[in-house]
Coordinates of C-alpha atoms in Angstrom, one line a residue:
M1 CA 62.6 143.9 115.0
S2 CA 60.2 140.9 116.7
S3 CA 62.8 139.3 119.7
L4 CA 61.9 135.6 117.8
T5 CA 62.9 137.6 114.0
H6 CA 66.3 138.8 115.6
S7 CA 66.4 135.3 116.9
L8 CA 66.1 133.6 114.0
L9 CA 68.3 135.7 112.2
T10 CA 71.4 135.3 114.7
T11 CA 70.1 131.6 114.0
T12 CA 70.7 131.5 110.3
I13 CA 73.8 134.1 110.4
F14 CA 75.6 131.1 112.3
S15 CA 74.4 128.6 109.6
V16 CA 75.6 130.0 107.7
L17 CA 78.4 130.6 109.4
T18 CA 79.6 127.8 110.3
I19 CA 79.0 125.6 106.9
F20 CA 81.1 128.4 105.8
L21 CA 83.3 127.4 107.8
H22 CA 83.2 124.0 108.0
P23 CA 82.1 123.0 104.4
S24 CA 82.3 119.3 104.3
N25 CA 81.4 118.0 107.0
A26 CA 78.1 117.7 106.5
Q27 CA 78.6 115.7 103.4
L28 CA 81.3 113.9 104.3
S29 CA 80.0 110.6 105.8
S30 CA 81.7 107.6 107.3
T31 CA 79.1 106.0 105.7
F32 CA 79.1 106.7 101.6
Y33 CA 80.0 104.1 100.1
S34 CA 77.6 101.1 102.8
T35 CA 75.7 100.7 100.2
T36 CA 77.7 101.4 97.1
C37 CA 81.3 100.0 97.9
P38 CA 81.5 97.8 101.2
N39 CA 83.6 96.7 101.8
V40 CA 86.0 99.6 100.5
S41 CA 88.5 99.8 103.7
S42 CA 89.8 96.0 103.4
I43 CA 90.1 96.1 99.5
V44 CA 92.6 99.3 100.9
S45 CA 94.1 97.5 103.7
S46 CA 94.7 94.2 101.8
V47 CA 96.9 96.1 99.1
I48 CA 99.0 97.8 101.0
Q49 CA 99.2 95.1 103.5
Q50 CA 100.6 93.1 99.9
A51 CA 103.0 96.3 99.4
L52 CA 104.7 95.9 102.8
Q53 CA 105.4 92.3 101.9
S54 CA 108.2 93.9 99.7
D55 CA 108.8 97.5 101.0
T56 CA 108.2 98.6 104.4
R57 CA 108.3 102.4 104.0
I58 CA 104.9 102.4 101.2
A59 CA 102.6 103.2 105.0
A60 CA 104.8 106.7 105.2
S61 CA 104.4 107.3 102.0
L62 CA 101.2 106.6 101.1
T63 CA 101.2 108.6 104.5
R64 CA 102.7 112.0 103.1
L65 CA 100.7 111.7 99.7
H66 CA 97.3 112.8 101.3
F67 CA 98.8 114.9 103.4
H68 CA 100.5 116.4 100.4
D69 CA 96.8 116.1 97.9
C70 CA 95.1 117.7 101.1
F71 CA 97.0 121.0 101.5
V72 CA 96.9 122.3 98.1
N73 CA 93.6 122.6 96.0
G74 CA 91.5 120.3 99.5
C75 CA 92.0 117.2 99.2
D76 CA 90.7 116.4 95.5
G77 CA 93.1 114.1 94.6
S78 CA 95.3 116.5 92.4
L79 CA 98.1 116.1 92.8
L80 CA 98.1 112.4 91.5
L81 CA 97.2 114.0 88.2
D82 CA 100.0 113.3 86.0
Q83 CA 101.1 115.7 82.9
G84 CA 99.1 115.2 80.0
G85 CA 96.1 116.0 77.8
N86 CA 94.6 119.1 79.8
I87 CA 98.0 118.8 82.6
T88 CA 100.2 121.1 81.7
L89 CA 101.8 121.3 85.1
S90 CA 101.4 117.6 87.2
E91 CA 101.9 118.7 91.2
K92 CA 104.7 115.8 90.7
N93 CA 107.2 118.0 89.4
A94 CA 106.3 120.4 92.4
G95 CA 109.6 120.9 94.0
P96 CA 107.9 119.5 96.9
N97 CA 107.1 116.5 95.1
N98 CA 110.0 115.7 92.2
N99 CA 111.7 112.7 93.4
S100 CA 110.3 112.2 96.2
A101 CA 106.6 111.6 96.4
R102 CA 106.0 107.8 96.2
G103 CA 103.4 105.0 96.2
F104 CA 101.5 105.6 93.0
N105 CA 102.0 102.2 91.5
V106 CA 100.3 101.2 94.9
V107 CA 97.4 104.0 94.6
D108 CA 96.6 102.7 91.4
N109 CA 96.9 98.9 92.6
I110 CA 94.4 100.0 94.9
K111 CA 91.7 101.7 91.5
T112 CA 92.5 98.0 90.0
S113 CA 91.0 96.9 92.9
L114 CA 88.1 99.2 93.6
E115 CA 87.6 99.6 89.9
N116 CA 86.8 95.7 90.2
S117 CA 84.1 95.6 93.2
C118 CA 82.7 98.8 92.5
P119 CA 83.4 99.6 88.9
G120 CA 83.4 104.9 89.1
V121 CA 82.2 104.9 93.0
V122 CA 85.2 104.9 94.7
S123 CA 87.2 108.8 93.8
C124 CA 90.9 108.8 94.1
A125 CA 90.6 111.3 96.7
D126 CA 89.5 109.0 98.7
I127 CA 91.7 106.3 98.1
L128 CA 94.5 108.3 99.5
A129 CA 92.2 109.5 103.0
L130 CA 91.6 105.7 103.4
A131 CA 94.9 104.5 102.4
A132 CA 96.6 107.4 105.0
E133 CA 94.3 106.2 107.9
A134 CA 94.8 102.7 106.9
S135 CA 98.5 103.0 106.8
V136 CA 99.3 103.9 109.7
S137 CA 96.9 101.6 111.1
L138 CA 98.9 99.1 109.8
G139 CA 102.2 100.4 111.0
G140 CA 101.2 100.1 114.6
G141 CA 99.1 103.3 114.5
P142 CA 95.4 104.6 116.1
S143 CA 93.0 103.8 113.6
W144 CA 90.5 106.3 112.8
T145 CA 86.9 106.2 111.4
V146 CA 88.0 107.8 108.2
L147 CA 84.9 110.5 106.7
L148 CA 84.3 110.3 103.1
G149 CA 82.4 111.5 100.1
R150 CA 85.3 113.5 98.2
R151 CA 85.3 113.6 94.7
D152 CA 88.3 114.5 92.5
G153 CA 89.4 117.5 91.1
L154 CA 89.9 118.0 87.0
I155 CA 92.8 120.6 87.4
A156 CA 95.7 120.5 89.3
N157 CA 98.0 123.6 90.9
Q158 CA 102.1 123.0 90.4
S159 CA 102.4 126.6 91.7
G160 CA 100.2 126.0 94.3
A161 CA 102.5 123.2 95.2
N162 CA 105.1 125.1 95.5
T163 CA 104.0 127.2 97.8
S164 CA 101.6 126.0 100.2
I165 CA 103.1 122.1 101.2
P166 CA 105.7 123.3 104.0
A167 CA 109.5 122.1 103.2
P168 CA 112.1 121.1 105.7
T169 CA 113.3 124.5 106.0
E170 CA 111.5 126.8 106.8
S171 CA 110.8 128.6 110.5
L172 CA 108.1 127.3 112.0
A173 CA 106.1 130.5 112.1
N174 CA 106.3 129.7 108.8
V175 CA 104.9 126.5 108.6
T176 CA 102.5 127.2 111.6
A177 CA 100.4 129.7 109.3
K178 CA 101.1 127.0 106.3
F179 CA 98.8 125.0 108.7
A180 CA 96.3 127.8 109.5
A181 CA 96.1 128.9 105.7
V182 CA 93.9 125.6 105.9
G183 CA 92.1 125.5 109.1
L184 CA 95.3 123.5 111.6
N185 CA 96.1 125.0 114.4
I186 CA 99.4 124.4 115.9
T187 CA 98.4 120.6 117.7
D188 CA 97.1 119.8 115.0
L189 CA 100.8 120.5 113.5
V190 CA 102.6 119.2 116.2
A191 CA 100.0 115.9 115.3
L192 CA 100.4 115.6 112.2
S193 CA 104.2 116.0 112.2
G194 CA 104.1 112.6 114.2
A195 CA 103.6 111.0 111.8
H196 CA 107.3 111.0 111.2
T197 CA 107.5 108.2 113.6
F198 CA 107.9 106.0 109.9
G199 CA 109.1 106.8 107.4
R200 CA 112.6 108.4 105.3
A201 CA 114.1 111.4 104.3
Q202 CA 117.1 111.9 101.2
C203 CA 120.1 114.4 103.0
R204 CA 119.0 117.0 101.1
F205 CA 116.1 117.9 102.8
F206 CA 118.2 118.4 105.8
N207 CA 122.4 118.9 105.2
Q208 CA 121.9 122.6 106.0
R209 CA 122.1 121.4 109.5
L210 CA 125.2 119.6 109.3
F211 CA 128.4 121.1 108.0
N212 CA 127.0 125.2 107.2
F213 CA 123.7 126.2 109.0
S214 CA 122.2 129.2 108.2
G215 CA 125.5 130.2 107.4
T216 CA 126.7 130.0 110.5
G217 CA 129.7 127.5 108.9
S218 CA 128.5 125.6 112.2
P219 CA 126.1 122.3 112.3
D220 CA 122.9 123.4 113.6
P221 CA 123.6 123.3 117.8
T222 CA 120.0 122.1 118.6
L223 CA 120.7 118.9 116.8
N224 CA 122.7 116.1 118.8
S225 CA 126.1 115.5 118.9
S226 CA 126.6 112.4 118.2
Y227 CA 123.4 112.1 116.2
L228 CA 125.1 115.1 114.2
A229 CA 128.3 112.7 113.9
T230 CA 126.0 109.5 112.2
L231 CA 124.1 112.1 110.5
Q232 CA 127.3 113.5 108.3
Q233 CA 128.8 110.0 107.5
N234 CA 125.5 109.2 105.8
C235 CA 125.3 113.0 104.4
P236 CA 128.9 113.7 104.1
Q237 CA 128.9 117.0 102.1
N238 CA 129.6 116.6 98.9
G239 CA 127.8 113.6 98.6
S240 CA 124.4 112.6 97.1
G241 CA 121.8 114.3 98.1
N242 CA 120.3 111.3 98.0
T243 CA 120.6 108.8 100.7
L244 CA 117.7 107.5 102.8
N245 CA 117.3 108.1 106.7
N246 CA 115.2 107.2 108.6
L247 CA 113.8 109.5 110.3
D248 CA 113.4 108.2 113.4
P249 CA 116.3 105.8 113.9
S250 CA 114.4 104.3 117.4
S251 CA 111.7 102.9 115.1
P252 CA 112.3 103.4 111.4
D253 CA 108.9 101.2 110.1
T254 CA 106.7 101.6 113.7
F255 CA 104.4 104.4 114.2
D256 CA 104.5 105.4 117.8
N257 CA 105.2 108.0 119.9
N258 CA 109.0 108.0 119.9
Y259 CA 109.3 110.7 117.4
F260 CA 108.2 113.3 119.7
Q261 CA 111.0 111.2 122.6
N262 CA 113.5 112.4 120.1
L263 CA 112.7 116.0 119.8
L264 CA 113.4 115.8 123.7
N265 CA 117.0 114.6 122.9
N266 CA 117.4 116.8 119.8
Q267 CA 117.8 114.4 117.0
G268 CA 114.7 115.2 114.7
L269 CA 115.7 114.5 111.3
L270 CA 114.4 118.3 109.9
Q271 CA 114.6 121.3 110.3
T272 CA 111.3 121.6 111.0
D273 CA 111.0 118.5 113.6
Q274 CA 113.6 120.0 116.0
E275 CA 111.6 122.8 115.7
L276 CA 108.7 121.8 117.2
F277 CA 111.1 121.0 120.5
S278 CA 113.9 123.9 120.1
T279 CA 112.0 127.4 119.1
S280 CA 112.1 129.5 122.7
G281 CA 108.9 129.8 123.8
S282 CA 106.8 128.5 121.8
A283 CA 103.4 127.0 122.4
T284 CA 104.3 124.1 120.3
I285 CA 106.9 122.8 122.8
S286 CA 104.5 121.1 126.2
I287 CA 102.5 119.6 122.8
V288 CA 105.9 117.9 122.3
N289 CA 106.1 117.2 125.7
N290 CA 102.5 115.8 127.0
F291 CA 103.0 113.0 123.3
A292 CA 106.4 112.2 124.5
N293 CA 105.5 111.1 127.8
N294 CA 102.1 110.0 127.0
Q295 CA 101.8 107.7 123.2
T296 CA 97.4 107.7 124.0
A297 CA 97.2 111.3 123.8
F298 CA 99.6 111.2 120.5
F299 CA 97.4 108.7 119.4
Q300 CA 94.5 110.0 119.3
A301 CA 95.4 113.7 118.9
F302 CA 97.0 112.0 115.1
A303 CA 93.3 110.6 114.4
Q304 CA 91.7 114.1 115.2
S305 CA 93.9 115.6 113.3
M306 CA 94.1 113.7 109.9
I307 CA 89.8 113.9 110.5
N308 CA 90.1 117.8 109.9
M309 CA 93.7 116.5 107.5
G310 CA 90.9 115.6 105.2
N311 CA 88.3 117.6 105.9
I312 CA 90.8 121.0 103.7
S313 CA 88.2 121.6 100.8
P314 CA 87.0 118.9 99.3
L315 CA 84.2 118.7 95.6
T316 CA 81.2 117.0 96.9
G317 CA 77.8 116.4 95.5
S318 CA 78.5 117.4 91.1
Q319 CA 81.6 118.6 92.2
G320 CA 85.0 117.3 89.9
E321 CA 84.0 113.6 89.2
I322 CA 85.6 110.1 90.1
R323 CA 88.4 109.7 87.9
L324 CA 88.4 105.9 86.3
D325 CA 91.9 105.8 86.3
C326 CA 93.8 108.1 89.1
K327 CA 97.0 109.5 87.2
K328 CA 94.5 111.7 83.8
V329 CA 91.3 113.0 84.6
N330 CA 87.9 111.4 82.9
G331 CA 88.0 111.7 78.9
S332 CA 91.6 112.4 78.1

């Protein structure tokens, strides 16, 4: 084999590998709608601004929808499909989403607004990516250029939602493995966890820490004692599991780096939050310290990790469809 043939073959193999590992980078584009729906970003943002007037937590809720969508069948809008027609099991009814995921009405309002301006053009999957960026930015966090061109999936995967989305009671090792399964590393994990700088969590997602942690008969030792007392008051042992608590008590509706400062003070709300700092020997500790001390570093990392997450296995080209109603597959 000549050296030229060998180098061409090597280049081809490398290109194929690169495309396989990063299938979307070549296909998603920041200018995807520049001629077909040039005002897409401002339309999304204005609907969210309107929603924020009456619901301060909607920004966090919309950001979470993009995360819960991308971790199941990629960023394909499958989370938005209601049960009915060919959708026998909706992802909305999976454990991580049932009576928890919210903001679907705002997604529908965004879709209606976009259909009025650019009918049949913008996918529901792209709406979730755009809504997450607008929500973070409106909350005081970073802005980034959203890559676009995702198409909408034709199926939902409830069992995938039950197994692939990290649970708030899991070990750091398990959560790290779930991120790795979709091509995200520990920097992505720590940065994206920082989205818990705004929003709320129900008592049922962390009350195992408050009284009888891991069968010890005592609270989670990594919980700050005065914070523990507050949480026990909000979430008494036989109280409602649905009571809402601020994920970041210091600035509950602002996107900032206080989340990481809270972790340094043992004031992470979820087990999976505090584990980032309190798991002995973990590579996540130095990243938490960096983000706690340097909000700019956090914002830059968060923006990049959101782009990385938005690149998880999108449908592009002629795959899937552009849903006309985000809740159902076309023609159903």
